Amino acid sequence: GAVVSQHPSRVICKSGTSVKIECRSLDFQATTMFWYRQFPKQSLMLMATSNEGSKATYEQGVEKDKFLINHASLTLSTLTVTSAHPEDSSFYICSASGQRGLANQETQYFGPGTRLLVL
Amino acid sequence: GEDVEQSLFLSVREGDSSVINCTYTDSSSTYLYWYKQEPGAGLQLLTYIFSNMDMKQDQRLTVLLNKKDKHLSLRIADTQTGDSAIYFCAACLSGTYKYIFGTGTRLKVLA
């Protein structure tokens, strides 16, 4: 249980285009979703936190106009990388937390990640 | 702010026990987590411990928490080659749902 999916798993795009990544909680309602970025052989860096129906809270140094986050429902959040450039190439991982039966509400369940390559 | 540290590498022989260590700085962290990441994949939740506990066991996994020293460890008994992965500890910041992740420990299991 507590499954989170991401789509697409891999995407290659040209510089200057925008890319949308979806994150879905499949069997629970995610009151909060998180977006992380992971560089090769490094830890996860939190980009932003989003709560359903409200604006995302971005971490320091993350450009909100560059990385648009929408959390329109309790099961879906999207991250749009606008005007992507090669330096945006990375592994993007989402996570979701929320009440599910007796599950710990503070526990984050992670998606499988999306590898973005910008040419 | 919160800082979470781990050793970078650990190598063990198949069948031995593995112990992965983690230290954190925020004594008010409520929950502490262990996640496993295989190459090219997301993070799989292994186990978590609440800050008022000092030990939790779940099959081959044992988590020890020394709150005084702000030290967390994950012991994997009878380590198998399928356990080779990167292991992250994470501390949940008090009053938030945000995690601070450690640097990750790359576990290599030798056959």
Tab-separated table of C-alpha atoms in Angstrom:
chain	number	residue	atom	x	y	z
A	1	GLY	CA	0.000	0.000	0.000
A	2	ALA	CA	0.869	3.722	-0.050
A	3	VAL	CA	1.908	3.675	-3.703
A	4	VAL	CA	3.088	6.767	-5.515
A	5	SER	CA	3.562	6.852	-9.274
A	6	GLN	CA	5.379	9.292	-11.513
A	7	HIS	CA	5.024	9.892	-15.206
A	8	PRO	CA	7.013	9.906	-17.359
A	9	SER	CA	9.867	7.812	-16.020
A	10	ARG	CA	12.266	9.278	-18.571
A	11	VAL	CA	12.061	12.307	-20.799
A	12	ILE	CA	14.441	13.857	-23.296
A	13	CYS	CA	13.665	17.324	-24.556
A	14	LYS	CA	15.261	20.143	-26.480
A	15	SER	CA	16.593	23.205	-24.750
A	16	GLY	CA	13.928	25.885	-24.419
A	17	THR	CA	10.947	23.568	-24.213
A	18	SER	CA	8.808	22.897	-21.149
A	19	VAL	CA	8.374	19.513	-19.522
A	20	LYS	CA	5.594	18.400	-17.203
A	21	ILE	CA	6.060	15.625	-14.665
A	22	GLU	CA	3.086	14.082	-12.889
A	23	CYS	CA	3.034	12.601	-9.416
A	24	ARG	CA	0.058	10.559	-8.260
A	25	SER	CA	-0.843	8.874	-4.992
A	26	LEU	CA	-2.662	5.732	-6.059
A	27	ASP	CA	-4.272	4.427	-2.889
A	28	PHE	CA	-4.342	7.312	-0.461
A	29	GLN	CA	-5.122	10.979	-0.293
A	30	ALA	CA	-1.994	13.060	-0.256
A	31	THR	CA	-2.519	16.239	1.678
A	32	THR	CA	1.103	17.174	1.106
A	33	MET	CA	3.418	16.419	-1.787
A	34	PHE	CA	7.097	17.134	-2.079
A	35	TRP	CA	9.376	17.565	-5.055
A	36	TYR	CA	13.045	16.664	-4.849
A	37	ARG	CA	15.954	16.823	-7.184
A	38	GLN	CA	18.813	14.358	-7.054
A	39	PHE	CA	22.159	14.768	-8.788
A	40	PRO	CA	24.259	11.687	-9.581
A	41	LYS	CA	25.714	10.055	-6.488
A	42	GLN	CA	24.235	12.736	-4.251
A	43	SER	CA	21.460	13.017	-1.739
A	44	LEU	CA	17.992	14.405	-2.348
A	45	MET	CA	17.507	18.137	-2.390
A	46	LEU	CA	14.043	19.366	-1.467
A	47	MET	CA	12.766	21.813	-4.066
A	48	ALA	CA	9.270	22.583	-2.829
A	49	THR	CA	6.374	21.472	-0.689
A	50	SER	CA	2.829	21.611	-1.978
A	51	ASN	CA	-0.462	21.303	-0.192
A	52	GLU	CA	-3.637	20.535	-2.069
A	53	GLY	CA	-5.406	23.681	-3.183
A	54	SER	CA	-2.725	26.136	-2.128
A	55	LYS	CA	0.460	27.584	-3.549
A	56	ALA	CA	3.641	25.614	-3.230
A	57	THR	CA	6.340	26.642	-0.783
A	58	TYR	CA	9.721	26.732	-2.454
A	59	GLU	CA	13.061	26.161	-0.793
A	60	GLN	CA	15.654	28.870	-0.854
A	61	GLY	CA	17.420	29.099	-4.179
A	62	VAL	CA	14.700	27.310	-6.167
A	63	GLU	CA	13.139	29.519	-8.833
A	64	LYS	CA	9.367	29.277	-8.617
A	65	ASP	CA	8.883	30.650	-12.128
A	66	LYS	CA	11.221	28.008	-13.473
A	67	PHE	CA	9.719	25.076	-11.604
A	68	LEU	CA	5.946	25.440	-11.598
A	69	ILE	CA	4.115	23.212	-9.155
A	70	ASN	CA	0.413	22.536	-9.153
A	71	HIS	CA	-1.385	20.387	-6.580
A	72	ALA	CA	-4.889	20.466	-7.946
A	73	SER	CA	-6.278	17.407	-6.190
A	74	LEU	CA	-5.541	15.134	-3.257
A	75	THR	CA	-4.010	12.559	-5.590
A	76	LEU	CA	-2.137	14.602	-8.185
A	77	SER	CA	0.684	17.101	-8.220
A	78	THR	CA	2.570	18.281	-11.281
A	79	LEU	CA	5.995	19.835	-11.725
A	80	THR	CA	6.587	21.798	-14.914
A	81	VAL	CA	10.145	22.679	-15.817
A	82	THR	CA	9.749	25.750	-17.981
A	83	SER	CA	12.210	26.717	-20.709
A	84	ALA	CA	14.423	23.789	-19.790
A	85	HIS	CA	18.179	24.029	-20.201
A	86	PRO	CA	20.877	21.361	-20.000
A	87	GLU	CA	21.665	22.315	-16.402
A	88	ASP	CA	18.108	21.269	-15.488
A	89	SER	CA	18.970	17.695	-16.437
A	90	SER	CA	18.542	15.647	-13.293
A	91	PHE	CA	16.547	12.966	-11.515
A	92	TYR	CA	13.325	14.418	-10.120
A	93	ILE	CA	11.531	12.518	-7.374
A	94	CYS	CA	8.204	13.281	-5.780
A	95	SER	CA	6.835	12.062	-2.491
A	96	ALA	CA	3.453	12.191	-0.862
A	97	SER	CA	2.202	12.088	2.683
A	98	GLY	CA	-1.295	11.935	4.032
A	99	GLN	CA	-3.714	9.955	6.090
A	100	ARG	CA	-4.230	6.383	5.130
A	101	GLY	CA	-5.882	4.290	7.763
A	102	LEU	CA	-3.419	3.985	10.620
A	103	ALA	CA	-0.446	5.032	8.498
A	104	ASN	CA	1.839	7.653	9.975
A	105	GLN	CA	0.717	10.913	8.450
A	106	GLU	CA	4.223	12.319	8.535
A	107	THR	CA	5.698	9.471	6.512
A	108	GLN	CA	6.608	10.311	2.955
A	109	TYR	CA	6.088	7.716	0.262
A	110	PHE	CA	8.225	8.205	-2.791
A	111	GLY	CA	7.577	7.890	-6.473
A	112	PRO	CA	9.994	6.016	-8.739
A	113	GLY	CA	11.508	9.217	-10.111
A	114	THR	CA	11.728	10.901	-13.503
A	115	ARG	CA	14.998	11.244	-15.324
A	116	LEU	CA	15.101	14.441	-17.351
A	117	LEU	CA	17.710	15.017	-20.029
A	118	VAL	CA	17.756	18.380	-21.746
A	119	LEU	CA	19.742	18.511	-24.966
B	1	GLY	CA	19.513	24.085	10.668
B	2	GLU	CA	19.274	20.335	10.807
B	3	ASP	CA	22.225	18.418	9.482
B	4	VAL	CA	22.223	14.672	8.883
B	5	GLU	CA	25.450	12.786	8.261
B	6	GLN	CA	26.238	9.269	7.124
B	7	SER	CA	29.351	7.416	6.134
B	8	LEU	CA	29.576	7.098	2.374
B	9	PHE	CA	30.470	3.454	1.832
B	10	LEU	CA	30.087	0.087	3.493
B	11	SER	CA	31.183	-3.260	2.148
B	12	VAL	CA	30.185	-6.571	3.747
B	13	ARG	CA	30.230	-10.237	2.851
B	14	GLU	CA	27.014	-12.056	2.088
B	15	GLY	CA	25.550	-13.551	5.244
B	16	ASP	CA	27.232	-11.048	7.567
B	17	SER	CA	25.413	-8.253	9.361
B	18	SER	CA	25.583	-4.688	8.057
B	19	VAL	CA	25.399	-1.670	10.309
B	20	ILE	CA	24.750	1.711	8.732
B	21	ASN	CA	25.154	4.735	10.956
B	22	CYS	CA	23.602	8.180	10.897
B	23	THR	CA	23.981	11.252	13.087
B	24	TYR	CA	21.673	14.234	13.205
B	25	THR	CA	21.743	17.590	14.939
B	26	ASP	CA	18.123	18.543	15.654
B	27	SER	CA	17.192	16.895	18.937
B	28	SER	CA	13.527	17.772	18.418
B	29	SER	CA	13.198	15.581	15.308
B	30	THR	CA	10.041	13.561	15.800
B	31	TYR	CA	10.461	10.685	13.369
B	32	LEU	CA	13.587	9.196	11.856
B	33	TYR	CA	13.467	7.099	8.723
B	34	TRP	CA	15.515	4.663	6.703
B	35	TYR	CA	15.024	4.466	2.947
B	36	LYS	CA	16.638	2.237	0.344
B	37	GLN	CA	17.404	3.400	-3.182
B	38	GLU	CA	18.386	1.028	-5.947
B	39	PRO	CA	20.024	2.363	-9.140
B	40	GLY	CA	17.697	4.535	-11.212
B	41	ALA	CA	14.796	4.076	-8.811
B	42	GLY	CA	12.935	6.070	-6.208
B	43	LEU	CA	13.188	5.602	-2.474
B	44	GLN	CA	11.668	2.600	-0.753
B	45	LEU	CA	10.634	3.082	2.863
B	46	LEU	CA	12.312	0.409	4.989
B	47	THR	CA	11.385	1.429	8.487
B	48	TYR	CA	10.985	4.366	10.802
B	49	ILE	CA	11.295	5.033	14.497
B	50	PHE	CA	9.570	7.562	16.666
B	51	SER	CA	11.825	9.702	18.803
B	52	ASN	CA	10.529	8.296	22.103
B	53	MET	CA	11.660	4.775	21.156
B	54	ASP	CA	15.174	3.432	21.379
B	55	MET	CA	14.820	0.287	19.328
B	56	LYS	CA	12.609	-1.153	16.646
B	57	GLN	CA	12.902	-4.549	15.002
B	58	ASP	CA	11.286	-5.622	11.775
B	59	GLN	CA	12.376	-9.009	10.411
B	60	ARG	CA	16.033	-8.618	9.349
B	61	LEU	CA	16.097	-4.920	10.197
B	62	THR	CA	16.909	-3.464	13.594
B	63	VAL	CA	16.906	0.272	14.215
B	64	LEU	CA	18.676	1.686	17.243
B	65	LEU	CA	18.202	5.270	18.361
B	66	ASN	CA	20.449	6.981	20.865
B	67	LYS	CA	18.666	10.235	21.400
B	68	LYS	CA	21.275	11.604	23.774
B	69	ASP	CA	24.025	11.218	21.180
B	70	LYS	CA	21.634	11.906	18.256
B	71	HIS	CA	22.779	8.701	16.653
B	72	LEU	CA	20.672	6.344	14.575
B	73	SER	CA	21.720	3.008	13.163
B	74	LEU	CA	20.248	0.403	10.855
B	75	ARG	CA	21.372	-3.185	11.245
B	76	ILE	CA	20.619	-5.639	8.459
B	77	ALA	CA	21.001	-9.238	9.561
B	78	ASP	CA	22.109	-11.953	7.117
B	79	THR	CA	22.883	-9.411	4.402
B	80	GLN	CA	22.131	-10.600	0.873
B	81	THR	CA	23.374	-9.408	-2.515
B	82	GLY	CA	19.918	-7.940	-3.121
B	83	ASP	CA	20.555	-5.583	-0.223
B	84	SER	CA	23.212	-3.772	-2.253
B	85	ALA	CA	21.875	-0.240	-2.657
B	86	ILE	CA	22.151	3.257	-1.230
B	87	TYR	CA	20.597	3.712	2.189
B	88	PHE	CA	19.387	7.121	3.304
B	89	CYS	CA	18.445	8.163	6.770
B	90	ALA	CA	16.073	11.093	7.101
B	91	ALA	CA	14.976	13.201	10.025
B	92	CYS	CA	11.533	14.755	10.088
B	93	LEU	CA	11.786	18.325	11.309
B	94	SER	CA	9.693	18.994	14.367
B	95	GLY	CA	6.495	20.861	13.582
B	96	THR	CA	6.778	20.261	9.836
B	97	TYR	CA	6.446	17.401	7.400
B	98	LYS	CA	9.826	18.197	5.882
B	99	TYR	CA	12.658	15.720	5.861
B	100	ILE	CA	16.342	16.368	5.952
B	101	PHE	CA	18.187	13.551	4.236
B	102	GLY	CA	21.594	12.206	5.013
B	103	THR	CA	24.220	11.895	2.336
B	104	GLY	CA	23.419	8.225	1.753
B	105	THR	CA	25.526	5.136	2.432
B	106	ARG	CA	26.370	2.914	-0.491
B	107	LEU	CA	26.210	-0.689	0.699
B	108	LYS	CA	28.031	-3.266	-1.367
B	109	VAL	CA	27.465	-6.917	-0.565
B	110	LEU	CA	30.184	-9.285	-1.703
B	111	ALA	CA	29.219	-12.828	-2.647
